[in-house]
mmCIF file of C-alpha atoms in Angstrom:
data_model
loop_
_atom_site.group_PDB
_atom_site.id
_atom_site.type_symbol
_atom_site.label_atom_id
_atom_site.label_comp_id
_atom_site.label_asym_id
_atom_site.label_seq_id
_atom_site.Cartn_x
_atom_site.Cartn_y
_atom_site.Cartn_z
ATOM 1 C CA MET A 1 -0.033 0.008 0.009
ATOM 2 C CA PRO A 2 1.572 3.323 -1.025
ATOM 3 C CA ASP A 3 2.187 6.082 1.500
ATOM 4 C CA GLU A 4 -0.537 8.722 1.346
ATOM 5 C CA HIS A 5 -0.747 12.053 3.234
ATOM 6 C CA GLY A 6 2.533 11.202 5.103
ATOM 7 C CA VAL A 7 1.071 7.947 6.465
ATOM 8 C CA ARG A 8 2.871 4.548 6.046
ATOM 9 C CA VAL A 9 0.592 1.557 6.485
ATOM 10 C CA ILE A 10 2.374 -1.586 7.539
ATOM 11 C CA VAL A 11 0.111 -4.731 7.301
ATOM 12 C CA CYS A 12 0.830 -7.464 9.836
ATOM 13 C CA GLU A 13 -0.418 -10.897 8.838
ATOM 14 C CA GLY A 14 0.327 -14.270 10.502
ATOM 15 C CA GLU A 15 2.399 -15.219 13.435
ATOM 16 C CA PHE A 16 4.898 -12.991 15.077
ATOM 17 C CA ASP A 17 7.748 -13.975 17.429
ATOM 18 C CA GLN A 18 11.474 -13.656 17.656
ATOM 19 C CA ASP A 19 12.055 -15.918 14.551
ATOM 20 C CA THR A 20 9.529 -14.174 12.300
ATOM 21 C CA MET A 21 9.818 -10.461 13.113
ATOM 22 C CA GLY A 22 12.515 -9.603 10.651
ATOM 23 C CA PRO A 23 10.528 -8.339 7.774
ATOM 24 C CA LEU A 24 8.140 -6.377 10.055
ATOM 25 C CA GLN A 25 11.120 -4.929 11.971
ATOM 26 C CA ARG A 26 12.765 -3.802 8.739
ATOM 27 C CA ALA A 27 9.414 -2.111 7.621
ATOM 28 C CA ALA A 28 9.107 -0.384 10.870
ATOM 29 C CA ASP A 29 12.732 0.814 10.896
ATOM 30 C CA ALA A 30 12.325 2.164 7.270
ATOM 31 C CA ALA A 31 9.198 4.016 8.347
ATOM 32 C CA ILE A 32 10.863 5.526 11.321
ATOM 33 C CA ALA A 33 13.937 6.641 9.336
ATOM 34 C CA ASP A 34 11.745 8.255 6.563
ATOM 35 C CA PRO A 35 11.346 12.007 7.333
ATOM 36 C CA GLY A 36 8.286 12.225 5.073
ATOM 37 C CA ILE A 37 6.286 9.900 7.277
ATOM 38 C CA ARG A 38 4.317 11.606 9.928
ATOM 39 C CA ARG A 39 2.120 8.633 11.056
ATOM 40 C CA ILE A 40 2.879 4.905 11.058
ATOM 41 C CA ALA A 41 -0.396 2.875 10.848
ATOM 42 C CA LEU A 42 0.185 -0.710 11.881
ATOM 43 C CA ASP A 43 -2.676 -2.902 10.604
ATOM 44 C CA VAL A 44 -2.990 -5.674 13.200
ATOM 45 C CA THR A 45 -6.251 -7.198 11.968
ATOM 46 C CA GLY A 46 -4.410 -10.213 10.375
ATOM 47 C CA VAL A 47 -2.296 -11.079 13.409
ATOM 48 C CA GLU A 48 -2.912 -14.814 14.126
ATOM 49 C CA SER A 49 -0.556 -15.100 17.176
ATOM 50 C CA SER A 50 2.035 -13.062 18.812
ATOM 51 C CA ASP A 51 4.431 -13.000 21.776
ATOM 52 C CA SER A 52 6.040 -10.072 23.444
ATOM 53 C CA THR A 53 8.277 -9.366 20.491
ATOM 54 C CA LEU A 54 5.488 -7.787 18.573
ATOM 55 C CA LEU A 55 4.453 -5.855 21.661
ATOM 56 C CA SER A 56 8.008 -4.625 22.111
ATOM 57 C CA LEU A 57 8.078 -3.385 18.603
ATOM 58 C CA MET A 58 4.614 -1.620 19.041
ATOM 59 C CA LEU A 59 5.898 0.137 22.175
ATOM 60 C CA HIS A 60 9.003 1.238 20.247
ATOM 61 C CA LEU A 61 6.793 2.717 17.474
ATOM 62 C CA LEU A 62 4.543 4.280 20.076
ATOM 63 C CA ARG A 63 7.594 6.150 21.619
ATOM 64 C CA THR A 64 8.151 7.787 18.238
ATOM 65 C CA GLY A 65 4.838 9.586 18.689
ATOM 66 C CA ARG A 66 3.654 8.498 15.226
ATOM 67 C CA LEU A 67 1.974 5.073 15.833
ATOM 68 C CA VAL A 68 -1.663 4.257 15.367
ATOM 69 C CA LEU A 69 -3.075 0.846 15.085
ATOM 70 C CA ILE A 70 -5.612 -0.200 12.494
ATOM 71 C CA GLY A 71 -8.168 -2.427 14.132
ATOM 72 C CA PRO A 72 -10.147 -3.816 15.489
ATOM 73 C CA THR A 73 -7.355 -5.533 17.422
ATOM 74 C CA PRO A 74 -7.769 -9.229 17.142
ATOM 75 C CA GLN A 75 -8.746 -11.222 20.213
ATOM 76 C CA ARG A 76 -5.465 -13.091 19.858
ATOM 77 C CA LEU A 77 -3.609 -9.987 21.027
ATOM 78 C CA ASN A 78 -5.712 -9.751 24.213
ATOM 79 C CA PRO A 79 -3.702 -12.073 26.408
ATOM 80 C CA ILE A 80 -0.450 -10.064 25.935
ATOM 81 C CA PHE A 81 -2.326 -6.782 26.349
ATOM 82 C CA ASP A 82 -3.991 -8.137 29.504
ATOM 83 C CA LEU A 83 -0.739 -9.461 30.994
ATOM 84 C CA THR A 84 1.074 -6.144 30.418
ATOM 85 C CA GLN A 85 -1.937 -3.818 30.677
ATOM 86 C CA ALA A 86 -0.566 -2.155 27.505
ATOM 87 C CA GLY A 87 -3.667 -2.304 25.399
ATOM 88 C CA ASP A 88 -5.060 1.044 26.382
ATOM 89 C CA LEU A 89 -1.800 2.811 25.382
ATOM 90 C CA PHE A 90 -2.377 2.363 21.639
ATOM 91 C CA PRO A 91 -4.665 4.497 19.600
ATOM 92 C CA VAL A 92 -6.866 2.389 17.438
ATOM 93 C CA MET A 93 -8.456 3.529 14.065
ATOM 94 C CA ALA A 94 -11.067 1.624 12.171
ATOM 95 C CA SER A 95 -9.318 1.850 8.713
ATOM 96 C CA ALA A 96 -6.195 3.148 6.914
ATOM 97 C CA ASP A 97 -8.340 6.044 5.581
ATOM 98 C CA ALA A 98 -9.224 7.052 9.211
ATOM 99 C CA ALA A 99 -5.452 6.914 10.174
ATOM 100 C CA ARG A 100 -4.678 9.157 7.243
ATOM 101 C CA ARG A 101 -7.234 11.808 8.334
ATOM 102 C CA LEU A 102 -5.552 12.085 11.814
#
C-alpha cells in the first residue's frame, strides 16, 4: 500500500515471534527513518498469534509519537495486552483512511 498524506501503512499478517519479526522490523525501521512519514499505521487485523516481540516493537513505535493501530485489534492480542496492561496505550483507528485523516 503506497504512502498517502505522510502515512505509512504496515500490514501485519500471520504469526509474530522472535524468529519471524525480521520483515516487520525492517518495515518499521524504514518508516521511522523516513522523514516524510508523519504517521505509522500498523494494521494488526491479520495477526494470528504473537508473543512479546510484537508488543515490544509496537511500544517502540509508540515512543516515536507516530503510531496508530488499524483495528479492530484481534482477540489473539488480548492475552499479551491483558498481561502487560498495555492495550489502552495504543490509539486504534477503524481503517487506513481514518489513520490518514488524523
